[in-house]
XYZ file of C-alpha atoms in Angstrom:
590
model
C -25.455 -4.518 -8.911
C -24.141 -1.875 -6.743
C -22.413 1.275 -7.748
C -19.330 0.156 -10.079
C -16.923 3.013 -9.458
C -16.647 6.435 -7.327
C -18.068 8.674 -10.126
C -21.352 6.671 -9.950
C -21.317 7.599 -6.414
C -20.591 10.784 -6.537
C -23.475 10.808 -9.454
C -26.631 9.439 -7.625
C -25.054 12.226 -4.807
C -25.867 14.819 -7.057
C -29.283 13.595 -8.511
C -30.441 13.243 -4.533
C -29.136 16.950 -4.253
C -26.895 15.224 -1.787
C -23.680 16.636 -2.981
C -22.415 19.773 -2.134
C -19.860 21.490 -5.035
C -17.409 24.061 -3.875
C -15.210 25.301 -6.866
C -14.065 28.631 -4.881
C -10.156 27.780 -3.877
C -9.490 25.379 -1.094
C -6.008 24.931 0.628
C -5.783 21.099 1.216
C -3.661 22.204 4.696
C -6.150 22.390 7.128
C -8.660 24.410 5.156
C -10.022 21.400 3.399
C -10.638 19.393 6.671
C -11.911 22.504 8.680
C -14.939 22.944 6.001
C -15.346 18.843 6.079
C -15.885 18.612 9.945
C -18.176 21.621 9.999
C -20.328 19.832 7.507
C -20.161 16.831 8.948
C -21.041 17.877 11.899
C -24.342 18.732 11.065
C -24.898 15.720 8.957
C -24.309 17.818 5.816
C -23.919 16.700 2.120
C -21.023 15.019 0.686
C -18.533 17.554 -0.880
C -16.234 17.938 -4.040
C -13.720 20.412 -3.861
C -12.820 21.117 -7.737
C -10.144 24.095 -7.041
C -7.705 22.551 -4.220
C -4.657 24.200 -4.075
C -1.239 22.221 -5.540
C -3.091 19.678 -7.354
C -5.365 18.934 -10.488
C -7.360 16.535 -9.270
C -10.778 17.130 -7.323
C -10.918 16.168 -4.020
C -14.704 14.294 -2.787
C -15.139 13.563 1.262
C -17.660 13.224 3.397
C -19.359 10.672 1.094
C -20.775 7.917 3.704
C -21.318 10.783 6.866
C -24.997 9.509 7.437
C -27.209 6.694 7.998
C -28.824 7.493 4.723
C -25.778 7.839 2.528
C -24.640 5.025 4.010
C -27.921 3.085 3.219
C -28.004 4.250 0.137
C -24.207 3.183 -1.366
C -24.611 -0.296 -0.354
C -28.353 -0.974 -0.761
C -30.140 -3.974 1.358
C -29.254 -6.803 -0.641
C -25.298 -7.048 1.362
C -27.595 -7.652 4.233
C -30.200 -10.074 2.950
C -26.973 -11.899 1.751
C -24.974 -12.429 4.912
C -29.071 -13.234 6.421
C -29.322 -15.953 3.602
C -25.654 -17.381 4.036
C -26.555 -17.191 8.008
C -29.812 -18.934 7.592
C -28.468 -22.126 4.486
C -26.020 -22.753 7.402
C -28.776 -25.102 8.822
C -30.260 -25.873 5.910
C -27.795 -26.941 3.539
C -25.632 -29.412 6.500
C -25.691 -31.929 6.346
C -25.873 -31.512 2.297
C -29.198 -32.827 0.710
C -30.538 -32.011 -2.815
C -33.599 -30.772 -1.390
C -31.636 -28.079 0.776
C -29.030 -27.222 -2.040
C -32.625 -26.817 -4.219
C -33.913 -24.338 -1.703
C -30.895 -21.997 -1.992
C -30.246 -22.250 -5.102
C -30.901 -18.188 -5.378
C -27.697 -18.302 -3.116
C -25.545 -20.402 -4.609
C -25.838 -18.392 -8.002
C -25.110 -15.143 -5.816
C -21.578 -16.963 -4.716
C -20.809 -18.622 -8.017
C -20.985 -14.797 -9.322
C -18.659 -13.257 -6.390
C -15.180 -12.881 -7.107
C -12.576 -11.223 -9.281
C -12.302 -11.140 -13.200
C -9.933 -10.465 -15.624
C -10.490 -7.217 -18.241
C -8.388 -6.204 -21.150
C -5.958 -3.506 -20.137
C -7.238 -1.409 -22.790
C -10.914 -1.062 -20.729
C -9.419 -0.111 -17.210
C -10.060 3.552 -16.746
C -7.428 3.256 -13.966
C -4.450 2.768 -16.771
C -5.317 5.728 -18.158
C -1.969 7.936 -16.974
C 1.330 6.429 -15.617
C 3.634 8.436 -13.680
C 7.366 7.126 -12.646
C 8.839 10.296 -11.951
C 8.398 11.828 -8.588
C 4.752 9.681 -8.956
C 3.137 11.634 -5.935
C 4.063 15.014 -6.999
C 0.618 16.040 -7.763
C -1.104 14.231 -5.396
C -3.447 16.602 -3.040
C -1.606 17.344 0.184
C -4.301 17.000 2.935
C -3.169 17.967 6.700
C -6.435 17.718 8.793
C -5.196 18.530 12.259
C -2.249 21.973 12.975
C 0.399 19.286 14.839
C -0.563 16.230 12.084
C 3.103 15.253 10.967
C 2.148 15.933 6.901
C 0.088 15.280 4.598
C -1.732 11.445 4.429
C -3.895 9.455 2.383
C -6.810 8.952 4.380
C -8.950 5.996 2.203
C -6.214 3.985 0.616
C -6.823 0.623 -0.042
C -3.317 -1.069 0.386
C -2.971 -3.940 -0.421
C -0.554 -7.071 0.542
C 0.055 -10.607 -0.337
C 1.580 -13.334 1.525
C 5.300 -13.963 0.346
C 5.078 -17.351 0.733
C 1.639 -17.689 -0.487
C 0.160 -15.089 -2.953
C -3.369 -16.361 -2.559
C -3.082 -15.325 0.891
C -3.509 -11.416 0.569
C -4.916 -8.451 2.385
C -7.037 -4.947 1.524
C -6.780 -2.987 4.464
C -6.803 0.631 5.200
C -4.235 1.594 7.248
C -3.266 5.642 7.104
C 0.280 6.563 4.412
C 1.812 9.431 5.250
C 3.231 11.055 2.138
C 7.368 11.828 3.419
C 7.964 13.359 -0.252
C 6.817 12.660 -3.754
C 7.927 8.817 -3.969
C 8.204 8.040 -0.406
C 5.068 6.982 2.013
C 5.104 6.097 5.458
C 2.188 2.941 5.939
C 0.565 2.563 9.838
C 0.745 -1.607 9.834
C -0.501 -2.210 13.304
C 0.663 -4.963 14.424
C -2.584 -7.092 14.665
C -3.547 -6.511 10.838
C -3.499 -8.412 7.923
C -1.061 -6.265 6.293
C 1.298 -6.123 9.497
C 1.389 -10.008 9.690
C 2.319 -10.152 5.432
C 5.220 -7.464 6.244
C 6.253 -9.270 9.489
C 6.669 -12.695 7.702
C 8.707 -10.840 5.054
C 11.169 -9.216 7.076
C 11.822 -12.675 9.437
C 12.985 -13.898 5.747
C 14.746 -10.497 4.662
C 12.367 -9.888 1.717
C 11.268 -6.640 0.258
C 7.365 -6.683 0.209
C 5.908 -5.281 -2.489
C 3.037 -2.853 -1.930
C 0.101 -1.892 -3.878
C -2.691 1.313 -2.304
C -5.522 1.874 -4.466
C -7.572 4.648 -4.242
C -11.073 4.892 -4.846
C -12.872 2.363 -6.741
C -16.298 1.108 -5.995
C -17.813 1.486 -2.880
C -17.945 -1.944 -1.876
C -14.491 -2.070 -2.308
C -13.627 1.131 0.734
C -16.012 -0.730 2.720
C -14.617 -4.321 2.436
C -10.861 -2.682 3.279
C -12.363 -1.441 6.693
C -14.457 -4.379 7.421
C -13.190 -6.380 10.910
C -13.691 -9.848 8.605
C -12.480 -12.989 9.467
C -8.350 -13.615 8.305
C -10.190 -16.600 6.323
C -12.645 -14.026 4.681
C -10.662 -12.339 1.595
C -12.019 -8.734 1.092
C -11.717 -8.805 -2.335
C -14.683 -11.397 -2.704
C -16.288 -9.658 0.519
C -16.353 -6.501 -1.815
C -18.206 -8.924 -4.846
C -20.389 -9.735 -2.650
C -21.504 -6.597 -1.481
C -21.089 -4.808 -4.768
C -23.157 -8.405 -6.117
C -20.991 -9.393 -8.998
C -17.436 -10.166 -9.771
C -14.928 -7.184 -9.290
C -12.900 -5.985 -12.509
C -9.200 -6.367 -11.991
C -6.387 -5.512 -14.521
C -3.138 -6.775 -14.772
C -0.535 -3.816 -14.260
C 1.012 -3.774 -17.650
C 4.425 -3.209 -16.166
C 4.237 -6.076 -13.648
C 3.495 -6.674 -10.180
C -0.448 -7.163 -8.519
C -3.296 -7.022 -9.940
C -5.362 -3.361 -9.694
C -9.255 -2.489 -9.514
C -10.121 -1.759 -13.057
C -12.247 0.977 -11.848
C -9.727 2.915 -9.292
C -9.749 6.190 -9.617
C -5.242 5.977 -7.950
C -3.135 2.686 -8.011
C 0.062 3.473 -6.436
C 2.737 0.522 -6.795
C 6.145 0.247 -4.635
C 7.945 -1.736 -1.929
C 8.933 -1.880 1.465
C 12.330 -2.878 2.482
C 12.733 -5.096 5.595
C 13.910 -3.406 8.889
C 13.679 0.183 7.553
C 11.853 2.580 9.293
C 10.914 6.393 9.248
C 8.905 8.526 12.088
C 5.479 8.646 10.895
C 2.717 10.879 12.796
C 1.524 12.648 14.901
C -1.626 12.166 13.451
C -5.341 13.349 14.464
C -7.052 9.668 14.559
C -10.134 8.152 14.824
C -9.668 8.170 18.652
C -10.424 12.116 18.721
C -6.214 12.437 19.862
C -3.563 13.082 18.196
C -1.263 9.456 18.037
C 2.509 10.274 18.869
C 5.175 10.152 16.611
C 6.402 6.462 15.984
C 8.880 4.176 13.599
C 6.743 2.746 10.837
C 7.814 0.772 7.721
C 8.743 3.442 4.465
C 7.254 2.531 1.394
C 9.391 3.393 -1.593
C 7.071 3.851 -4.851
C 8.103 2.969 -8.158
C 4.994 4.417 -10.369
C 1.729 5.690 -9.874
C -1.489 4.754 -12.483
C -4.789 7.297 -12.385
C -7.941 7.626 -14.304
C -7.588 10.981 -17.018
C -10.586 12.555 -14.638
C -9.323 10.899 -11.628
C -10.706 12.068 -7.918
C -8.933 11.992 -4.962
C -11.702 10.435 -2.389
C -10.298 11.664 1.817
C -12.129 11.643 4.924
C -10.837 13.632 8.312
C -10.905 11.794 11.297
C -11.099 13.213 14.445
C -13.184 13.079 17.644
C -16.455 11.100 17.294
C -18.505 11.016 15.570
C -16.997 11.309 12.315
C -17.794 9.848 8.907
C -15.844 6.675 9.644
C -18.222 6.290 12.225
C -21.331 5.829 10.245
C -19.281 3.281 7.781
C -17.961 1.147 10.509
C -21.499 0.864 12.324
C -22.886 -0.370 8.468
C -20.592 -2.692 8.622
C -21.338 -3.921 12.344
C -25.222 -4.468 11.233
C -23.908 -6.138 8.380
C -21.414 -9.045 9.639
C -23.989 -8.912 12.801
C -25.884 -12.373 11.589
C -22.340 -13.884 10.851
C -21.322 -13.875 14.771
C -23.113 -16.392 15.880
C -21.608 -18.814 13.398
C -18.045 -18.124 14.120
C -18.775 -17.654 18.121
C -22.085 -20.262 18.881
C -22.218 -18.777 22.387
C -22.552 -15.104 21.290
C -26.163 -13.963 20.289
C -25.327 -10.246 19.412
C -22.027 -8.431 19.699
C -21.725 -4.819 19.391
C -18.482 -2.576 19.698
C -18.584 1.053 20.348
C -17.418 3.359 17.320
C -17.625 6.528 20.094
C -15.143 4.961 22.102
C -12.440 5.924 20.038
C -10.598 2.894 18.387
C -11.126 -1.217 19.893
C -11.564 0.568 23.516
C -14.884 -1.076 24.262
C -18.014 -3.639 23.023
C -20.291 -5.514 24.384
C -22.088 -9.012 23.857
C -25.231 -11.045 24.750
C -24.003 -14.594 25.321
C -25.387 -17.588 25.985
C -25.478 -18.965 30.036
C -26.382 -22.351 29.496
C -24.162 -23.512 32.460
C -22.559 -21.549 35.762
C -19.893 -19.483 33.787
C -20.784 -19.892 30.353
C -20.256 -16.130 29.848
C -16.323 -15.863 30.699
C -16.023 -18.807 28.230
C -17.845 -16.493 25.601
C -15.662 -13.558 26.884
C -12.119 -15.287 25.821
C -13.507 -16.706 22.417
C -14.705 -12.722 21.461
C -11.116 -11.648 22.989
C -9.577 -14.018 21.001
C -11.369 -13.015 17.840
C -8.934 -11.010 15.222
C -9.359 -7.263 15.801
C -11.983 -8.253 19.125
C -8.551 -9.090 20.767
C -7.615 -5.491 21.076
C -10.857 -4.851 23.292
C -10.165 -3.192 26.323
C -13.325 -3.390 28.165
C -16.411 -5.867 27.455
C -19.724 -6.247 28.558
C -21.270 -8.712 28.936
C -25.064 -10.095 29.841
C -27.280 -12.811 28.800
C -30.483 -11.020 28.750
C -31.686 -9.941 25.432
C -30.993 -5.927 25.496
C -30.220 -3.760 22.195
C -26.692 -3.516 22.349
C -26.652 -0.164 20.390
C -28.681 1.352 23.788
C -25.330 1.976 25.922
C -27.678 2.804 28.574
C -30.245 0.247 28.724
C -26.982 -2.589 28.261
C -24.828 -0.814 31.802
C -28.309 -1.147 33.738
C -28.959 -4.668 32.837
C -24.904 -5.354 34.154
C -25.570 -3.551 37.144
C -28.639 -4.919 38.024
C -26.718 -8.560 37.953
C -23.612 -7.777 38.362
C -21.191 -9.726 41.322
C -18.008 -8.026 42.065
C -16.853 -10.413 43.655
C -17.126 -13.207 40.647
C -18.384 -11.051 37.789
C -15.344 -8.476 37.197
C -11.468 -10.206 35.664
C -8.654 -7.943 34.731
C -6.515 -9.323 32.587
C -2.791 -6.895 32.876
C 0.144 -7.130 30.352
C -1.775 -7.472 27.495
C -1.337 -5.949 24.000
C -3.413 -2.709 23.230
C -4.801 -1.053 20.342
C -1.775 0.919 18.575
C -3.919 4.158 18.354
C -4.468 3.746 22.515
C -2.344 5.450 24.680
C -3.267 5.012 28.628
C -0.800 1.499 28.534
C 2.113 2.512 30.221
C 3.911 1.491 27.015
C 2.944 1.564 23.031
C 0.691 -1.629 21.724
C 1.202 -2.903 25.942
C -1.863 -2.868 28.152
C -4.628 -4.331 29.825
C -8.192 -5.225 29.561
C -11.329 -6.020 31.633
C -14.270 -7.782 31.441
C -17.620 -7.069 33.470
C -20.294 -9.695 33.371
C -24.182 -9.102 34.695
C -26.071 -12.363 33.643
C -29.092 -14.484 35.699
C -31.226 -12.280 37.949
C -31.225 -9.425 39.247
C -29.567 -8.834 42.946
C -29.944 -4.839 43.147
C -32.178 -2.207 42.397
C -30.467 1.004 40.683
C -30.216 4.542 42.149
C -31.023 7.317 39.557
C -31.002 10.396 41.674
C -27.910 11.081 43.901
C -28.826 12.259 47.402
C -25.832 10.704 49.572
C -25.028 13.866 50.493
C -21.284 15.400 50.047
C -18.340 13.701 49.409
C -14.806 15.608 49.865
C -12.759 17.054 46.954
C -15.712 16.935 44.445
C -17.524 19.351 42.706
C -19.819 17.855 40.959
C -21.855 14.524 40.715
C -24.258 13.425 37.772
C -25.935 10.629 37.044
C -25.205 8.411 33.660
C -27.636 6.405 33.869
C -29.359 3.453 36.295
C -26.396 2.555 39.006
C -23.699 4.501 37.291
C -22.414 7.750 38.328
C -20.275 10.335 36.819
C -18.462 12.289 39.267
C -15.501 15.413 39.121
C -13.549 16.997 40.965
C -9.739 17.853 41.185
C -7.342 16.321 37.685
C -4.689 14.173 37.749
C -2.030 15.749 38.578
C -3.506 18.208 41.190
C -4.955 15.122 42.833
C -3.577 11.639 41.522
C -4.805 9.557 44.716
C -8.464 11.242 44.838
C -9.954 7.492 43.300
C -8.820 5.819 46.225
C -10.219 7.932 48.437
C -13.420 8.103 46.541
C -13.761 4.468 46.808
C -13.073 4.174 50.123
C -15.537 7.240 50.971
C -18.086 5.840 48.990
C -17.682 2.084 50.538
C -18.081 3.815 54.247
C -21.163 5.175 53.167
C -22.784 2.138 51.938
C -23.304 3.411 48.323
C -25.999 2.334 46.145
C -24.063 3.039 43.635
C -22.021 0.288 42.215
C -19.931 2.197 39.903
C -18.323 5.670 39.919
C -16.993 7.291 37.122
C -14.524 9.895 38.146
C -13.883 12.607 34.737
C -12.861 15.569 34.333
C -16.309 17.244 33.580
C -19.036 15.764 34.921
C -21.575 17.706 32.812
C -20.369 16.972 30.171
C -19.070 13.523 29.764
C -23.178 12.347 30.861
C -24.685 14.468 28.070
C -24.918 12.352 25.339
C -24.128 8.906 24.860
C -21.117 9.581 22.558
C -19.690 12.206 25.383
C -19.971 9.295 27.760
C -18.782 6.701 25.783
C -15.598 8.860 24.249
C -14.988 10.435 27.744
C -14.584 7.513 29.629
C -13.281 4.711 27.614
C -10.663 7.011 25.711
C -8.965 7.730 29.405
C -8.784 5.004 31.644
C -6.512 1.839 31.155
C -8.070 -1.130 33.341
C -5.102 -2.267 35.375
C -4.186 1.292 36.410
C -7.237 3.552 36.686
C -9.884 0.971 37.959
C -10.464 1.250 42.012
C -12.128 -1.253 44.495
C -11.701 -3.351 47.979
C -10.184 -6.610 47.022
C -9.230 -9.929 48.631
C -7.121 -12.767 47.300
C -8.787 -16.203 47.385
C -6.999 -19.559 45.588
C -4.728 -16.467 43.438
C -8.425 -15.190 42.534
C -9.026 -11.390 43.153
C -12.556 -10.784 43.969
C -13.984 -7.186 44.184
C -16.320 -5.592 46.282
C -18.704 -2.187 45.658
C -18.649 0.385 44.681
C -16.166 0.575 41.407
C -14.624 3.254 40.588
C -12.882 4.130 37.243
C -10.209 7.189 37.043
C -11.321 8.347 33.734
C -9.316 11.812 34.073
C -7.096 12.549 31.524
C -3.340 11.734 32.644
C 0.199 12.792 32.148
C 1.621 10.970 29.095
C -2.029 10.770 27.187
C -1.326 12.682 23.787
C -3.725 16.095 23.196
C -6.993 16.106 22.469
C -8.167 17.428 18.780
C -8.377 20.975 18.573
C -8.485 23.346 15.335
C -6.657 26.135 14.957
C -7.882 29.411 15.461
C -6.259 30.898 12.688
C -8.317 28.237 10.474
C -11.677 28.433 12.262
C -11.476 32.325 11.132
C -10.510 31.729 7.808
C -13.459 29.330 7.012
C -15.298 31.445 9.050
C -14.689 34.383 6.517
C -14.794 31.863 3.344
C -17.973 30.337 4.271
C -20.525 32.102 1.829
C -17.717 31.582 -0.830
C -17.612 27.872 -0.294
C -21.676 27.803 -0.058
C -22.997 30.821 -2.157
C -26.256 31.588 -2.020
C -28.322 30.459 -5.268
């Protein structure tokens, strides 16, 4: 069995000296998150703040920031499951008794997944109700100086399907607290929750609204887990945790809560009322603008006596959401194939900011296999909101962004091997559409053999209007010079230099920093694919053929940051001095 409940955790932290305890006072506005990143940056311990101004309860973050935390909450058995389910798949059809014989071990580990009921009087979560002004005492967290207010940053919420209660959905999307019994909730409109609150308001019903917070490990991971709509994440968190979850029946009505919660807040949202939620410092290292988003209107609040309020602070990667979400990816990995036969491995990029880019080694059994494979992973739940996708047939480690762009560009046909697809929707938290949740996306294919051998050192002498020119890697290079606005039509004179020249190169990369953006993989990856939307910034000779557009070398992408794209993530200074002068408070020296 995995860990049953936070404290447990937050318990095994401690024993592996893992756990960092700062009792000196912490204001949750932008103190709090300041200390987190610091720490996090580093790949620091997990923290508990027990002195947080405005509120009794502890605060913990920063509990999955590593590989090794990670590792550690969820154990290997998650894996060796989804391996084992992966591997009866041929086994066990068509069904014989010798196959069901052979996993029986499995079949026991799924007849044990699930939910059970407990007595109300054994739910630590029951343990204090509070109807009046419920979030009063709730900590306030503000991570970023021009966030909107406070938010929960881990809740669980959780939906069901008006029409069809067995249909429901743990997700985590950010609440804004407005006041103490009003929440704003960030349904995107491509999530499970989204869809439930859609279908409710086309039949002008109030949804009703549960977020937990807290609660077993398995449970925080299931809610972020991309899963299949067909996949409940109750029974994914079972699985993982490797027994049936604890639920209690709220004794004053309404869905049923995770015994061992630490927060169950309970309320409703009222069709076709909105509130501005945000700005918000996200995941995609920007802040994300001010929007309408459904209000939720909470009735009552349930907490453990001891409760602790588990956050995290998002912000440019990589951040502690980034080690959870690439768990996940290694675990669901094996599942992939089963739910897309063409795709071998799939891969998307956590540094990228949020569903901006991944990548896939598919199957070319016949001419074109691969832009088959490409609309089954585009048409794939949250794989839809890709905006830019690889893909090869040659068996490369998808994790190596590197190693993956050679193998394109080694194979890669402009003329056949690069589709745009305009007017499509876009990831919520992705601003270079022209318009909110309206975009594009493109796919770049390099399968067969190769046709080119890769530059790696430029020495085409100098090209007009830039200042600097670095290489990324094999065939790809990173070039700056004048921004946006100074210069807005410097791509397509790059391109057209570049093409006069003969390049090697087949793709360009024009930033804002050269230097910078080809220094690590993450400062590539975040640089470049947090700044360019496909059917605007990317710049080539084309031709029309038959309503085909084909593409010739070089490519170049106008990765520069733009007019409308919200700020990047900065602290304030006032803050970075105060922790500054705190530090040896918050870490005294034993």
């Amino acid at each position: 069995m995995g860990y049953g409940n936070l404290r447990q955790w937050i318990e095994q932290l401690r024993r592996d000296k893992d756990l960092a305890v700062i009792d000196a006072p912490v204001d949750p506005n932008l103190e709090l998150a300041e200390i987190h990143r610091r720490v996090a940056g580093e790949e620091g311990p997990a923290l508990l703040f027990t002195n947080v101004k405005g509120t009794p309860f502890p605060v913990a973050t920063n509990l999955f920031g590593t590989v090794r935390r990670v590792n550690k909450a969820f154990g290997t058995r998650p894996e060796q499951l989804l391996k084992s389910m992966t591997a009866a798949m041929e086994t066990m059809i068509p069904p014989s008794a010798a196959g069901l014989w052979r996993e029986k071990g499995l079949l026991l580990d799924l007849i044990r997944a699930g939910t059970k009921n407990i007595p109300q009087g054994e739910a630590p979560v029951l343990g204090i109700c509070r109807s009046s002004n419920p979030l009063q005492e709730l900590p306030r967290i503000t991570s970023w100086p021009k966030d909107g207010g406070p938010f929960i940053t881990l809740p669980l919420v959780y939906t069901e399907s008006i029409t069809n209660p067995k249909d429901h959905n743990l997700g985590m999307y950010r609440v804004q607290i407005h006041d103490d019994s009003t929440t704003g909730i960030h349904w995107q409109i491509h999530k499970g929750g989204g869809f439930h609150h859609r279908q409710a308001e086309l039949l002008g019903e109030t949804l009703p609204v549960s977020v937990f917070i807290g609660g077993p490990p398995a449970l925080i991971a299931a809610a972020v887990a991309p899963v299949s709509e067909r996949l409940p994440e109750l029974m994914l968190a079972s699985l993982m945790q490797g027994g049936k979850l604890p639920m209690v029946q709220d004794p004053l009505g309404g869905h049923r809560i995770p015994s061992e919660a630490e927060f169950s807040i309970r309320g409703w949202v009222s069709p076709f009322e909105r509130r501005l939620e945000g700005p918000y410092g996200s995941q995609s290292g920007y802040y994300s603008l001010q929007h309408d988003f459904p209000v939720m209107h909470v009735q009552r609040m349930w907490h453990r006596k001891d409760a602790i309020f588990p956050a995290t602070i998002t912000g440019k990667p990589r951040q502690e959401d980034y080690y959870l979400k690439d768990y996940l990816q290694r675990l669901l990995a094996p599942a992939y194939p089963l739910m897309m036969p063409s795709v071998k491995a799939l891969w998307a990029y956590s540094e990228s900011g949020s569903n901006a880019l991944a990548s896939a080694v598919v199957r070319e059994s016949y001419p074109r296999e691969g832009l088959a494979s490409a609309f089954r992973i585009l048409g794939e739940g949250q794989l839809s909101l890709t905006k830019f996708l690889l893909l090869t047939n040659e068996p490369v480690e998808l994790t190596d962004f590197p190693k993956l762009l050679e193998t394109v560009l080694e194979r890669f046909n402009p003329a056949s091997d690069l589709v745009i697809f305009a007017n499509t929707s876009m990831d919520t938290l992705d601003y270079t559409g022209r318009k909110l949740n309206h975009g594009s996306k493109a796919v770049m294919m390099g399968t067969g053999n190769p046709v080119r051998e890769l530059p790696r050192t430029y020495t085409e002498g100098h090209l007009p209007a830039i200042t600097g020119a670095m290489p990324y890697c094999g065939g790809c290079l990173a070039v700056s010079g004048a921004s946006y606005i100074e210069d807005p039509e410097l791509p397509v004179r790059l391109a057209a230099s570049f093409q006069e020249k003969g390049t090697a190169w087949p793709l360009i990369v024009l930033v804002d920093d050269a230097a910078e953006a080809v220094r690590t993989q993450t400062s590539f990856l975040w640089t470049v694919f947090t700044r360019f939307n496909p059917a605007d910034d990317i710049y080539a000779e084309t031709h029309v053929l038959r309503n085909a557009i084909s593409y010739s070398l070089p490519i170049v992408i106008d990765a520069r940051m733009k007019p409308g794209y919200p700020e990047e993530l900065v602290p304030h200074e006032d803050t970075v001095e105060l922790v500054n002068r705190n530090w040896n408070r918050y870490f005294p020296l034993v």
